[in-house]
C-alpha angles and dihedrals in degrees: 000000000000092000092052090048092051091047092053091048091050093050094048093048092048093056096041099249132121119276107272104193094095101067139005111196119236090232141007128214122226127207128167149128121347119266094015112140119219118189090334097315121111113220128210127232106294097322094190095169095041105033130161111273117232116194116220130199096089137040111306119220118186115192104195136184129193089007124162106158142340144167133227118210137169089219133060127219119248087235136357091274096051099107094156091059094046094043093051091079105031121153120190151132117309095226141035111281112248137169092249088067095057113130094007130100118249128184119280129183151127112311093026128140134282110268104250108179114225084240139350114277148085115329140182110206121187123193122187119244091245090052094236102115140034131196129186140187135177140196093201113102120235116267119260122258123212130194107216125193093205125350092263091080099072095124098041105112092194089078094057110121122226114241120225115231116258099004134064096249120129128197138194134174118224107204100162103077092204098048094093098031114123091356134126102240117216134179114209138178123236120193134164089011094299134092116245091227094190091058111072136124131212134199105258095199140009107291123239109226116252092010124100116246131194115256105201128216112251091335126182122228099030116173130231120247100265105209149011114297140187125175144076124308119206124192124190118195120157103188125028092190093063102096114202095026120137115235122212116239126182124193107203119202093226140038110274136190109267102248137077102256117196117176101163140029130202125230132197131173147121118336087233089067125084121203121189089344096308124108111231116242102239098277093321103174094172095059102021125166112273118221115196128214109257124179091346097307142080113231128197116190101196129193123191091002124174100153141333142180123244116196137175092223138038119232125245094219143006093241126101094279089053093050091046090055092045094049097047089056097047123119126197141158112295089227134034116275108244137158089274098061102033107129094015126113109245131178122272124233125213165348098174149073134274112000091003095052116120125218138203117310106239129187122212093251140357113279146094116316141170117218120191127184123189119240094252091055091236102119140027127199122198117194129176111241116228110258121232120224126194133187111231124189141157105300100035102055092110096050107062094163098061099131090195087076094048118112119235117228115238112239116252092010115093096196106039124092134175137204128186112212119196097180125006109170128211106292136179096211133035127173137176110217130194120222092345088285118138087205088071116049139126133206136189110256091212133058135248098028121234105266095180104076101274117144113250130191111227117203125229112247095343109218096221131022112241119240122267133025129307091231120035113269111270094013130117122207126215126172144078122308119205121192129187107202129205119250092233125035110222147118094291098041123113131195122214114220131184123186108200117204091226140034110273133180114277094244123109093207092064095039117124111252094221146337091277089064094059113096123224123247101232093200096061132080115269119239126188126211130179119235089269090061097252116140113244119206096189112032117200127223118262096025129114116247140171108235117205122191116173109317096336134077146178141185117253143167105239 
């Protein structure tokens, strides 16, 4: 229950809404645009006092027609003008709805946003029973965008922009160098065969070629295009219902292919983190690591990762202007990475400003991770990379890659590893090291270690080596070593180790529960050891000893 509670808190904090684990309302109330149909019921225009009732407690599916926008709330208004009453209990998505989210879950919770559809149409909206995620799809095509040199060109099809598949990016080639000269340039939406004449955007200032410029909604004081121009124009606008939003327009100085090609991404982070074999340069955004597109995906093999930034562009400087450019081009997961979505493809957020701005990509705990992003920058998958554990001891310090000392991970158990040792000689020091990194190692706090199957607690980065040798002087150990590793390596982490006096199957289900469970081999010589692992030639009556006979042992009172 605690892990579920923590997950819900993490999700709610990540999307900027109130924690939602405390209470899930028995029902929600829906109000929205007039003549929209929800599950066969037509709703009025923002009926705040008489909304549509949505029952919670199981997965919610809303099949909607003619829908533009709506809100869900756990409270009604006292009348249809009581927005404060209705808004006091709003539940909604944690981010602006965009086409790149289609088919993928995004965070949902109390205090979320009004649901503004990317465009008016028929929608299927699915909300999880615990009210933590929302997913939406549509069969209604996106509206058409037109670039209009002057508003007298509404019916000229040559100014229709070409939409890019899967994202709300629109393109048009301008081949007549005089077609924009001395013209007011507008961008307008056309849907259902008609222009939405109250939805248009104008260039607020003279554009700089090859740089995006804000195209402002119904702005005053727009300028005419000052000169002859040929090239490709790209417009990016993620939600046509968001009145007042600024769209991004780029005037390229040459004819480009009509898609958003991205062949490399840029990565910056802590200099303690390694990505694809390269240590990051302490948040160096001017010379970040470049990750190339390979086989339709970007792959980041990360070692000692806590967080990092992924951006579409490198910065020109480390000053504020450089960071502003870097941040506006960042991409990150649209929801916090938690135990529940590790290994799953989730939607990407960014690039953009304001509500669309992406943040730093953060993993649940420091470790080794693999991050993959699809070539269209729609989804990101974060997977924990299997750690590698080695046994190091006096005699093999200078050979860290000896695979014969590498533990084998037990199948179906993420935190259990095994090692068969045919001959481990007497040694003063013995460590278990994670990922070959001397920042992450454990040692037994007592010597000699228990070689008869008892469970030992090994300490993380022990301050002082204990006296004596890990294996009794003059002895040689052979058998199977089982370790149970902590999920997070750190100052308070412990590692459980068991040294079995024989080779046993690498299967925790069949593992002996203790030395008393191991049967003696009656045909072998009997050897006695005290509880510190020292061989005793003449055992005394009344004392505890470990008795080894052949490859088996047990604890007795002599």
